[in-house]
mmCIF file of C-alpha atoms in Angstrom:
data_model
loop_
_atom_site.group_PDB
_atom_site.id
_atom_site.type_symbol
_atom_site.label_atom_id
_atom_site.label_comp_id
_atom_site.label_asym_id
_atom_site.label_seq_id
_atom_site.Cartn_x
_atom_site.Cartn_y
_atom_site.Cartn_z
ATOM 1 C CA MET A 1 41.637 58.764 199.860
ATOM 2 C CA VAL A 2 38.600 59.295 202.011
ATOM 3 C CA LEU A 3 37.815 61.019 205.272
ATOM 4 C CA VAL A 4 34.631 60.823 207.336
ATOM 5 C CA LEU A 5 33.863 63.504 209.966
ATOM 6 C CA ALA A 6 31.318 62.590 212.655
ATOM 7 C CA VAL A 7 30.488 63.025 216.350
ATOM 8 C CA GLY A 8 31.400 60.929 219.453
ATOM 9 C CA LEU A 9 34.622 59.770 221.215
ATOM 10 C CA THR A 10 37.332 57.206 220.409
ATOM 11 C CA ALA A 11 40.059 55.595 222.397
ATOM 12 C CA VAL A 12 42.718 57.156 220.197
ATOM 13 C CA VAL A 13 42.131 60.428 222.034
ATOM 14 C CA SER A 14 44.506 59.035 224.634
ATOM 15 C CA LEU A 15 47.417 59.729 222.304
ATOM 16 C CA ALA A 16 49.309 62.696 223.761
ATOM 17 C CA LEU A 17 50.063 65.219 221.045
ATOM 18 C CA GLY A 18 52.486 66.966 223.343
ATOM 19 C CA TYR A 19 54.951 64.110 222.768
ATOM 20 C CA GLY A 20 55.317 65.070 219.104
ATOM 21 C CA LEU A 21 54.065 64.361 215.622
ATOM 22 C CA ALA A 22 55.564 60.876 215.633
ATOM 23 C CA LEU A 23 52.925 59.702 218.129
ATOM 24 C CA LEU A 24 50.001 60.440 215.850
ATOM 25 C CA LEU A 25 48.395 57.504 214.103
ATOM 26 C CA PRO A 26 50.663 56.199 211.325
ATOM 27 C CA PRO A 27 49.167 56.013 207.853
ATOM 28 C CA PRO A 28 47.495 52.640 207.275
ATOM 29 C CA ARG A 29 49.262 50.162 204.980
ATOM 30 C CA ALA A 30 47.596 49.812 201.620
ATOM 31 C CA ASP A 31 46.694 46.189 202.376
ATOM 32 C CA GLN A 32 45.303 47.065 205.806
ATOM 33 C CA ALA A 33 43.447 50.326 205.169
ATOM 34 C CA PRO A 34 40.700 50.654 207.782
ATOM 35 C CA GLU A 35 37.185 51.361 206.692
ATOM 36 C CA PRO A 36 35.973 54.815 207.788
ATOM 37 C CA THR A 37 33.555 54.470 210.662
ATOM 38 C CA PRO A 38 30.403 56.470 209.911
ATOM 39 C CA LEU A 39 28.285 58.210 212.487
ATOM 40 C CA ALA A 40 25.447 56.065 213.785
ATOM 41 C CA ALA A 41 22.196 56.923 212.058
ATOM 42 C CA PRO A 42 20.164 59.577 213.916
ATOM 43 C CA ARG A 43 17.083 58.560 215.805
ATOM 44 C CA THR A 44 14.044 58.327 213.583
ATOM 45 C CA THR A 45 12.044 61.571 213.582
ATOM 46 C CA ALA A 46 9.920 63.417 211.088
ATOM 47 C CA HIS A 47 13.148 64.806 209.646
ATOM 48 C CA ASN A 48 15.173 61.584 209.929
ATOM 49 C CA PRO A 49 13.588 58.947 207.674
ATOM 50 C CA PRO A 50 14.389 55.377 208.784
ATOM 51 C CA ALA A 51 15.079 53.969 205.304
ATOM 52 C CA PRO A 52 17.317 56.128 203.112
ATOM 53 C CA PRO A 53 17.862 55.022 199.520
ATOM 54 C CA PRO A 54 21.072 53.144 198.677
ATOM 55 C CA ALA A 55 24.159 55.332 198.555
ATOM 56 C CA ARG A 56 25.491 56.253 195.152
ATOM 57 C CA PRO A 57 29.056 55.263 194.217
ATOM 58 C CA ALA A 58 31.740 57.513 195.648
ATOM 59 C CA PRO A 59 32.428 60.500 193.390
ATOM 60 C CA ARG A 60 35.712 60.771 191.531
ATOM 61 C CA PRO A 61 38.227 63.229 193.028
ATOM 62 C CA HIS A 62 37.727 66.613 191.442
ATOM 63 C CA PRO A 63 40.747 67.667 189.351
ATOM 64 C CA ALA A 64 40.213 71.415 189.506
ATOM 65 C CA ILE A 65 41.473 71.991 193.058
ATOM 66 C CA ARG A 66 44.882 72.095 194.731
ATOM 67 C CA TRP A 67 45.589 70.478 198.088
ATOM 68 C CA PRO A 68 48.320 71.884 200.351
ATOM 69 C CA ARG A 69 51.357 69.713 200.825
ATOM 70 C CA SER A 70 51.718 67.614 203.958
ATOM 71 C CA LEU A 71 53.774 68.559 207.002
ATOM 72 C CA GLY A 72 56.187 66.404 208.949
ATOM 73 C CA PRO A 73 58.604 66.671 211.880
ATOM 74 C CA GLY A 74 60.836 69.674 211.296
ATOM 75 C CA SER A 75 58.387 71.445 208.967
ATOM 76 C CA THR A 76 58.271 75.217 209.318
ATOM 77 C CA VAL A 77 55.064 77.064 210.210
ATOM 78 C CA ALA A 78 54.725 80.831 209.809
ATOM 79 C CA VAL A 79 52.464 82.405 212.444
ATOM 80 C CA VAL A 80 50.926 85.660 211.251
ATOM 81 C CA ALA A 81 48.195 87.992 212.506
ATOM 82 C CA THR A 82 45.621 89.149 209.963
ATOM 83 C CA GLY A 83 42.889 90.498 212.212
ATOM 84 C CA SER A 84 42.549 91.688 215.795
ATOM 85 C CA ARG A 85 45.353 92.370 218.273
ATOM 86 C CA VAL A 86 47.057 89.272 219.681
ATOM 87 C CA ARG A 87 47.652 88.522 223.356
ATOM 88 C CA GLU A 88 51.322 87.832 223.986
ATOM 89 C CA ASP A 89 50.670 85.144 226.615
ATOM 90 C CA TYR A 90 48.268 83.252 224.336
ATOM 91 C CA LEU A 91 50.763 83.493 221.484
ATOM 92 C CA ALA A 92 53.629 82.156 223.602
ATOM 93 C CA ALA A 93 51.504 79.237 224.805
ATOM 94 C CA GLY A 94 50.338 78.409 221.274
ATOM 95 C CA VAL A 95 53.870 78.527 219.877
ATOM 96 C CA GLN A 96 54.977 76.200 222.665
ATOM 97 C CA VAL A 97 52.314 73.700 221.559
ATOM 98 C CA LEU A 98 53.514 73.839 217.948
ATOM 99 C CA GLU A 99 57.170 73.474 218.911
ATOM 100 C CA GLY A 100 56.295 70.603 221.229
ATOM 101 C CA LEU A 101 54.881 68.831 218.191
ATOM 102 C CA GLY A 102 58.214 69.017 216.414
ATOM 103 C CA LEU A 103 57.363 71.990 214.194
ATOM 104 C CA LYS A 104 59.611 74.989 213.620
ATOM 105 C CA VAL A 105 57.871 78.333 214.093
ATOM 106 C CA LYS A 106 58.545 81.644 212.351
ATOM 107 C CA LEU A 107 56.681 84.615 213.810
ATOM 108 C CA GLY A 108 55.529 87.425 211.569
ATOM 109 C CA ALA A 109 57.422 90.635 212.226
ATOM 110 C CA HIS A 110 54.227 92.430 213.263
ATOM 111 C CA VAL A 111 52.351 89.579 214.953
ATOM 112 C CA LEU A 112 52.310 91.495 218.270
ATOM 113 C CA SER A 113 51.857 94.957 216.771
ATOM 114 C CA SER A 114 48.794 97.021 217.643
ATOM 115 C CA SER A 115 46.902 99.693 215.730
ATOM 116 C CA GLY A 116 43.293 100.595 216.453
ATOM 117 C CA GLY A 117 42.506 97.193 217.945
ATOM 118 C CA ARG A 118 44.093 95.408 214.988
ATOM 119 C CA ALA A 119 47.365 93.462 214.943
ATOM 120 C CA GLY A 120 49.208 96.342 213.314
ATOM 121 C CA THR A 121 48.284 98.491 210.344
ATOM 122 C CA VAL A 122 46.780 96.859 207.277
ATOM 123 C CA ALA A 123 50.080 97.443 205.460
ATOM 124 C CA GLU A 124 51.990 95.630 208.223
ATOM 125 C CA ARG A 125 49.567 92.699 208.228
ATOM 126 C CA CYS A 126 49.714 92.400 204.441
ATOM 127 C CA ALA A 127 53.523 92.514 204.524
ATOM 128 C CA ASP A 128 53.731 89.632 207.026
ATOM 129 C CA PHE A 129 51.182 87.583 205.079
ATOM 130 C CA GLU A 130 52.913 88.051 201.720
ATOM 131 C CA ARG A 131 56.347 87.394 203.255
ATOM 132 C CA ALA A 132 55.133 84.027 204.523
ATOM 133 C CA TRP A 133 53.922 83.033 201.042
ATOM 134 C CA ARG A 134 57.218 84.138 199.461
ATOM 135 C CA ASP A 135 59.379 82.285 202.000
ATOM 136 C CA GLN A 136 60.242 78.939 200.395
ATOM 137 C CA ALA A 137 61.138 77.537 203.831
ATOM 138 C CA VAL A 138 57.555 77.980 205.083
ATOM 139 C CA ASP A 139 55.427 74.837 204.796
ATOM 140 C CA ALA A 140 52.193 76.173 206.342
ATOM 141 C CA ILE A 141 50.756 79.531 207.416
ATOM 142 C CA TRP A 142 48.894 79.485 210.719
ATOM 143 C CA CYS A 143 46.881 82.534 211.750
ATOM 144 C CA ALA A 144 47.353 83.771 215.308
ATOM 145 C CA ARG A 145 43.722 84.793 215.807
ATOM 146 C CA GLY A 146 40.616 86.092 214.077
ATOM 147 C CA GLY A 147 38.456 88.920 215.356
ATOM 148 C CA HIS A 148 38.163 91.678 212.756
ATOM 149 C CA GLY A 149 40.332 93.098 210.007
ATOM 150 C CA SER A 150 41.248 90.338 207.557
ATOM 151 C CA ALA A 151 38.826 91.694 204.941
ATOM 152 C CA GLU A 152 40.757 94.970 204.918
ATOM 153 C CA MET A 153 43.672 93.083 203.371
ATOM 154 C CA LEU A 154 41.893 91.545 200.394
ATOM 155 C CA ASP A 155 42.282 94.284 197.799
ATOM 156 C CA ARG A 156 45.718 95.261 199.102
ATOM 157 C CA LEU A 157 47.393 91.848 198.781
ATOM 158 C CA ASP A 158 49.543 90.798 195.842
ATOM 159 C CA TRP A 159 47.582 87.790 194.586
ATOM 160 C CA SER A 160 50.369 86.902 192.174
ATOM 161 C CA VAL A 161 52.262 85.903 195.335
ATOM 162 C CA VAL A 162 49.564 84.874 197.814
ATOM 163 C CA GLY A 163 48.206 81.397 197.119
ATOM 164 C CA THR A 164 50.680 80.443 194.402
ATOM 165 C CA ARG A 165 52.442 77.770 196.507
ATOM 166 C CA ASP A 166 50.714 74.618 197.807
ATOM 167 C CA VAL A 167 50.837 75.830 201.408
ATOM 168 C CA ALA A 168 48.079 75.314 203.985
ATOM 169 C CA LEU A 169 46.431 78.396 205.446
ATOM 170 C CA VAL A 170 45.066 77.438 208.873
ATOM 171 C CA GLY A 171 42.439 79.468 210.700
ATOM 172 C CA TYR A 172 38.711 80.179 210.804
ATOM 173 C CA SER A 173 36.260 82.902 211.843
ATOM 174 C CA ASP A 174 37.683 86.196 210.465
ATOM 175 C CA VAL A 175 40.161 84.192 208.352
ATOM 176 C CA THR A 176 37.160 82.911 206.348
ATOM 177 C CA VAL A 177 37.511 85.830 203.917
ATOM 178 C CA LEU A 178 41.134 84.930 203.103
ATOM 179 C CA GLN A 179 40.342 81.232 202.690
ATOM 180 C CA LEU A 180 37.444 81.870 200.323
ATOM 181 C CA ALA A 181 39.514 84.375 198.359
ATOM 182 C CA LEU A 182 42.275 81.763 198.032
ATOM 183 C CA PHE A 183 39.767 79.359 196.544
ATOM 184 C CA ARG A 184 38.306 82.003 194.239
ATOM 185 C CA ARG A 185 41.735 83.098 192.965
ATOM 186 C CA HIS A 186 43.773 79.876 193.058
ATOM 187 C CA ARG A 187 41.434 76.901 193.803
ATOM 188 C CA LEU A 188 43.601 76.164 196.857
ATOM 189 C CA VAL A 189 42.148 74.103 199.712
ATOM 190 C CA SER A 190 42.694 75.633 203.163
ATOM 191 C CA ILE A 191 42.205 74.294 206.668
ATOM 192 C CA SER A 192 39.400 75.768 208.788
ATOM 193 C CA GLY A 193 40.585 74.924 212.287
ATOM 194 C CA PRO A 194 41.875 76.296 215.603
ATOM 195 C CA MET A 195 44.274 79.236 215.596
ATOM 196 C CA VAL A 196 47.435 79.734 217.599
ATOM 197 C CA ALA A 197 46.437 82.505 220.017
ATOM 198 C CA SER A 198 42.649 82.886 219.877
ATOM 199 C CA ASP A 199 40.065 82.400 222.624
ATOM 200 C CA HIS A 200 39.274 78.938 221.235
ATOM 201 C CA GLY A 201 42.779 78.135 219.970
ATOM 202 C CA LEU A 202 45.987 76.335 220.838
ATOM 203 C CA GLY A 203 47.177 78.967 223.303
ATOM 204 C CA ILE A 204 44.149 79.270 225.583
ATOM 205 C CA PRO A 205 44.724 78.513 229.277
ATOM 206 C CA GLY A 206 44.871 74.745 229.555
ATOM 207 C CA GLY A 207 45.240 74.399 225.786
ATOM 208 C CA ALA A 208 42.767 73.425 223.106
ATOM 209 C CA PRO A 209 41.074 70.051 223.666
ATOM 210 C CA LEU A 210 43.203 67.096 222.623
ATOM 211 C CA ASP A 211 40.729 66.012 219.935
ATOM 212 C CA THR A 212 40.753 69.487 218.391
ATOM 213 C CA ARG A 213 44.542 69.581 218.156
ATOM 214 C CA ARG A 214 44.678 66.054 216.831
ATOM 215 C CA LEU A 215 42.122 66.758 214.094
ATOM 216 C CA VAL A 216 43.857 69.796 212.646
ATOM 217 C CA LEU A 217 47.261 68.107 212.748
ATOM 218 C CA GLN A 218 46.009 65.015 210.961
ATOM 219 C CA TRP A 219 44.823 67.250 208.138
ATOM 220 C CA LEU A 220 48.231 68.914 207.945
ATOM 221 C CA LEU A 221 50.142 65.652 208.142
ATOM 222 C CA ARG A 222 48.057 63.884 205.499
ATOM 223 C CA PRO A 223 45.616 66.334 203.899
ATOM 224 C CA GLY A 224 42.433 64.534 202.941
ATOM 225 C CA ALA A 225 43.424 61.215 204.526
ATOM 226 C CA LEU A 226 41.952 60.975 208.009
ATOM 227 C CA PRO A 227 41.913 57.182 208.543
ATOM 228 C CA ALA A 228 38.889 56.803 210.826
ATOM 229 C CA ALA A 229 35.858 58.604 212.176
ATOM 230 C CA VAL A 230 36.490 61.565 214.456
ATOM 231 C CA ARG A 231 34.254 61.477 217.501
ATOM 232 C CA PRO A 232 34.480 64.605 219.661
ATOM 233 C CA PRO A 233 32.735 63.922 222.999
ATOM 234 C CA ARG A 234 29.884 66.400 222.687
ATOM 235 C CA GLY A 235 26.916 64.067 222.984
ATOM 236 C CA ASP A 236 24.989 65.965 220.308
ATOM 237 C CA THR A 237 23.747 64.262 217.169
ATOM 238 C CA PRO A 238 23.548 66.302 213.970
ATOM 239 C CA THR A 239 19.938 66.859 212.972
ATOM 240 C CA THR A 240 18.664 65.954 209.531
ATOM 241 C CA VAL A 241 16.697 69.023 208.494
ATOM 242 C CA ARG A 242 16.154 67.826 204.941
ATOM 243 C CA PRO A 243 17.279 64.311 203.961
ATOM 244 C CA GLY A 244 19.418 63.480 200.989
ATOM 245 C CA ARG A 245 22.980 63.142 199.736
ATOM 246 C CA ALA A 246 24.960 65.570 197.617
ATOM 247 C CA GLU A 247 28.502 66.268 196.464
ATOM 248 C CA GLY A 248 30.242 69.582 195.899
ATOM 249 C CA PHE A 249 33.025 71.951 196.878
ATOM 250 C CA LEU A 250 32.925 72.657 200.627
ATOM 251 C CA LEU A 251 32.668 76.460 200.784
ATOM 252 C CA GLY A 252 31.830 78.870 203.570
ATOM 253 C CA GLY A 253 32.952 79.304 207.155
ATOM 254 C CA ASN A 254 31.880 82.140 209.416
ATOM 255 C CA LEU A 255 28.534 83.541 208.241
ATOM 256 C CA SER A 256 29.286 87.180 209.123
ATOM 257 C CA ARG A 257 32.587 87.122 207.262
ATOM 258 C CA LEU A 258 31.057 85.296 204.296
ATOM 259 C CA CYS A 259 28.540 88.114 203.975
ATOM 260 C CA ASP A 260 31.440 90.601 203.886
ATOM 261 C CA LEU A 261 32.369 89.132 200.506
ATOM 262 C CA VAL A 262 28.943 89.560 198.882
ATOM 263 C CA GLY A 263 29.250 92.029 196.028
ATOM 264 C CA THR A 264 33.033 91.652 195.765
ATOM 265 C CA ASP A 265 35.174 89.705 193.306
ATOM 266 C CA PHE A 266 36.525 87.620 196.193
ATOM 267 C CA LEU A 267 33.289 85.652 196.676
ATOM 268 C CA PRO A 268 33.557 82.185 195.080
ATOM 269 C CA ASP A 269 30.956 80.771 192.737
ATOM 270 C CA PHE A 270 28.692 78.568 194.879
ATOM 271 C CA SER A 271 27.521 76.445 191.964
ATOM 272 C CA ASP A 272 28.151 72.786 192.848
ATOM 273 C CA ALA A 273 29.027 73.746 196.427
ATOM 274 C CA ILE A 274 28.165 72.402 199.865
ATOM 275 C CA LEU A 275 27.609 75.536 201.944
ATOM 276 C CA VAL A 276 28.990 75.331 205.503
ATOM 277 C CA ILE A 277 28.321 78.156 207.971
ATOM 278 C CA GLU A 278 28.672 78.944 211.676
ATOM 279 C CA ASP A 279 28.599 82.073 213.830
ATOM 280 C CA VAL A 280 28.862 83.342 217.387
ATOM 281 C CA ASN A 281 27.305 86.081 219.530
ATOM 282 C CA GLU A 282 24.846 87.352 216.915
ATOM 283 C CA THR A 283 21.131 87.984 217.447
ATOM 284 C CA PRO A 284 18.483 85.824 215.752
ATOM 285 C CA GLU A 285 17.479 88.896 213.734
ATOM 286 C CA SER A 286 21.048 89.396 212.524
ATOM 287 C CA ILE A 287 21.433 85.736 211.544
ATOM 288 C CA THR A 288 18.134 85.872 209.639
ATOM 289 C CA ALA A 289 19.188 89.038 207.823
ATOM 290 C CA MET A 290 22.578 87.597 206.828
ATOM 291 C CA LEU A 291 21.029 84.380 205.548
ATOM 292 C CA ASP A 292 18.572 86.384 203.477
ATOM 293 C CA ARG A 293 21.457 88.426 202.104
ATOM 294 C CA LEU A 294 23.035 85.206 200.843
ATOM 295 C CA ARG A 295 19.677 84.238 199.332
ATOM 296 C CA ARG A 296 19.444 87.546 197.463
ATOM 297 C CA ALA A 297 23.021 87.081 196.276
ATOM 298 C CA GLY A 298 22.010 83.764 194.699
ATOM 299 C CA VAL A 299 24.023 81.512 197.025
ATOM 300 C CA PHE A 300 21.088 79.369 198.198
ATOM 301 C CA GLY A 301 19.890 79.073 194.618
ATOM 302 C CA ARG A 302 23.152 77.403 193.533
ATOM 303 C CA VAL A 303 24.326 75.134 196.351
ATOM 304 C CA ASN A 304 23.946 71.354 196.314
ATOM 305 C CA GLY A 305 23.603 71.058 200.098
ATOM 306 C CA VAL A 306 23.891 72.934 203.403
ATOM 307 C CA LEU A 307 25.906 72.021 206.520
ATOM 308 C CA LEU A 308 25.069 74.093 209.601
ATOM 309 C CA GLY A 309 27.710 74.340 212.306
ATOM 310 C CA ASP A 310 27.415 75.854 215.773
ATOM 311 C CA PHE A 311 25.018 78.786 216.259
ATOM 312 C CA SER A 312 24.262 78.066 219.920
ATOM 313 C CA THR A 313 24.960 81.643 221.072
ATOM 314 C CA CYS A 314 22.898 83.131 218.233
ATOM 315 C CA ILE A 315 19.684 81.313 217.404
ATOM 316 C CA SER A 316 17.894 78.073 218.220
ATOM 317 C CA ARG A 317 18.573 75.099 215.981
ATOM 318 C CA ALA A 318 14.873 74.849 215.081
ATOM 319 C CA GLU A 319 14.595 78.518 214.097
ATOM 320 C CA LEU A 320 17.850 78.370 212.140
ATOM 321 C CA SER A 321 16.567 75.377 210.210
ATOM 322 C CA ARG A 322 13.295 77.159 209.441
ATOM 323 C CA VAL A 323 15.104 80.225 208.075
ATOM 324 C CA VAL A 324 17.501 78.152 205.953
ATOM 325 C CA LEU A 325 14.636 76.172 204.425
ATOM 326 C CA ALA A 326 12.864 79.437 203.618
ATOM 327 C CA CYS A 327 16.035 80.743 201.940
ATOM 328 C CA LEU A 328 16.201 77.605 199.802
ATOM 329 C CA ASP A 329 12.781 78.516 198.356
ATOM 330 C CA GLY A 330 11.629 74.908 198.131
ATOM 331 C CA ARG A 331 14.801 73.502 196.547
ATOM 332 C CA ASP A 332 15.197 69.822 197.450
ATOM 333 C CA VAL A 333 18.800 69.728 198.699
ATOM 334 C CA PRO A 334 20.100 67.995 201.849
ATOM 335 C CA VAL A 335 20.459 70.093 204.989
ATOM 336 C CA LEU A 336 22.260 68.916 208.134
ATOM 337 C CA SER A 337 22.242 70.992 211.338
ATOM 338 C CA GLY A 338 24.237 70.901 214.589
ATOM 339 C CA PHE A 339 27.575 69.782 213.140
ATOM 340 C CA PRO A 340 30.367 70.355 215.730
ATOM 341 C CA TYR A 341 32.134 73.150 213.846
ATOM 342 C CA GLY A 342 32.648 76.760 214.899
ATOM 343 C CA HIS A 343 33.425 78.776 218.023
ATOM 344 C CA LEU A 344 33.382 75.870 220.454
ATOM 345 C CA ASP A 345 35.497 75.286 223.544
ATOM 346 C CA GLU A 346 34.849 71.546 223.368
ATOM 347 C CA PRO A 347 36.385 69.402 220.631
ATOM 348 C CA ARG A 348 35.235 70.464 217.200
ATOM 349 C CA ALA A 349 35.691 69.459 213.606
ATOM 350 C CA THR A 350 38.418 70.831 211.373
ATOM 351 C CA LEU A 351 37.183 71.256 207.794
ATOM 352 C CA PRO A 352 38.977 71.478 204.412
ATOM 353 C CA ILE A 353 37.539 74.575 202.751
ATOM 354 C CA GLY A 354 37.423 74.071 198.990
ATOM 355 C CA ALA A 355 37.672 70.265 199.080
ATOM 356 C CA TRP A 356 35.302 68.084 197.062
ATOM 357 C CA VAL A 357 32.982 66.473 199.636
ATOM 358 C CA ARG A 358 29.888 64.333 200.017
ATOM 359 C CA LEU A 359 27.247 65.408 202.523
ATOM 360 C CA ASP A 360 25.030 62.552 203.722
ATOM 361 C CA ALA A 361 22.137 64.038 205.657
ATOM 362 C CA TYR A 362 20.686 60.560 206.308
ATOM 363 C CA ALA A 363 23.735 59.335 208.237
ATOM 364 C CA GLY A 364 24.926 62.731 209.493
ATOM 365 C CA THR A 365 28.351 62.482 207.845
ATOM 366 C CA LEU A 366 30.657 64.557 205.706
ATOM 367 C CA THR A 367 33.220 62.786 203.518
ATOM 368 C CA ALA A 368 36.081 64.532 201.714
ATOM 369 C CA TYR A 369 37.840 63.154 198.692
ATOM 370 C CA GLU A 370 41.364 63.754 197.429
#
């Protein structure tokens, strides 16, 4: 099964998720499977050649990964806090969204706890996280928010429990460290998408954009099987920094949190990987330093391609591209910039961290295979 992520707007956005999971697009019949609609080719520039070579055949699904099981009406979601303190009003609003979609919600015992700006002590956060993985009734684990603190849990968690069931871990930003550790330890795909009670999540005033909610739920309903192109109405076109096509494991997330794993045994091997990164509220100097840290750690020397998400509050797209190319040290791998992923208020992509994907920097698309 194939999914294509792209940029734009479709009429299916008019579906109201608040009416429940049953109103989402039904899976296509085998004899009527729609063709994925790719993103229109970018305008021809020095970095966007007008005549790419023919596409290679689609890669075979990679056997060495585990996808989380699908959700359905009545599925149970555990909401836990692994990082910064959670606002009670945001949490209540986010839980209301989940329940309105027909999901049952179990709150972690310490989800509203507070200790030094964190959502409880590290022991309390670890206990809630492990309890959710042990609970056979829990079908997905959805993080309340990011912030800071998830990395403090890594060497304190029982990894013989965490990640041993085919359960989706949903979150991004600070949750990046847990998602990459899950892939390193158990080869489990996780869902990098909006959280329940974060500033860009389900519980923000007015709610997350409809497209954003729809994207993450389609992953959870049918992991790896989004039936058509997703077209968030941003108006931006991803920029081809270096043309080409490549396949690999989609690994990365928030750049700052990824760098927290350098030098630890929780950092995955980036051989045969498509590196995806985003960040928010960092200086250009900080972004440059973190990218060079990944270079010195050998990440840029191993990856098959690079997908750059949103850095609009950090560094210009042109400067970011220049630094990334310098970190690649002349390696001829595809690089695509400006993908709608990260700390965005407007609709943004939800990505399957750890999935086997194809990056097409000619067409500006990312395709995941199951």
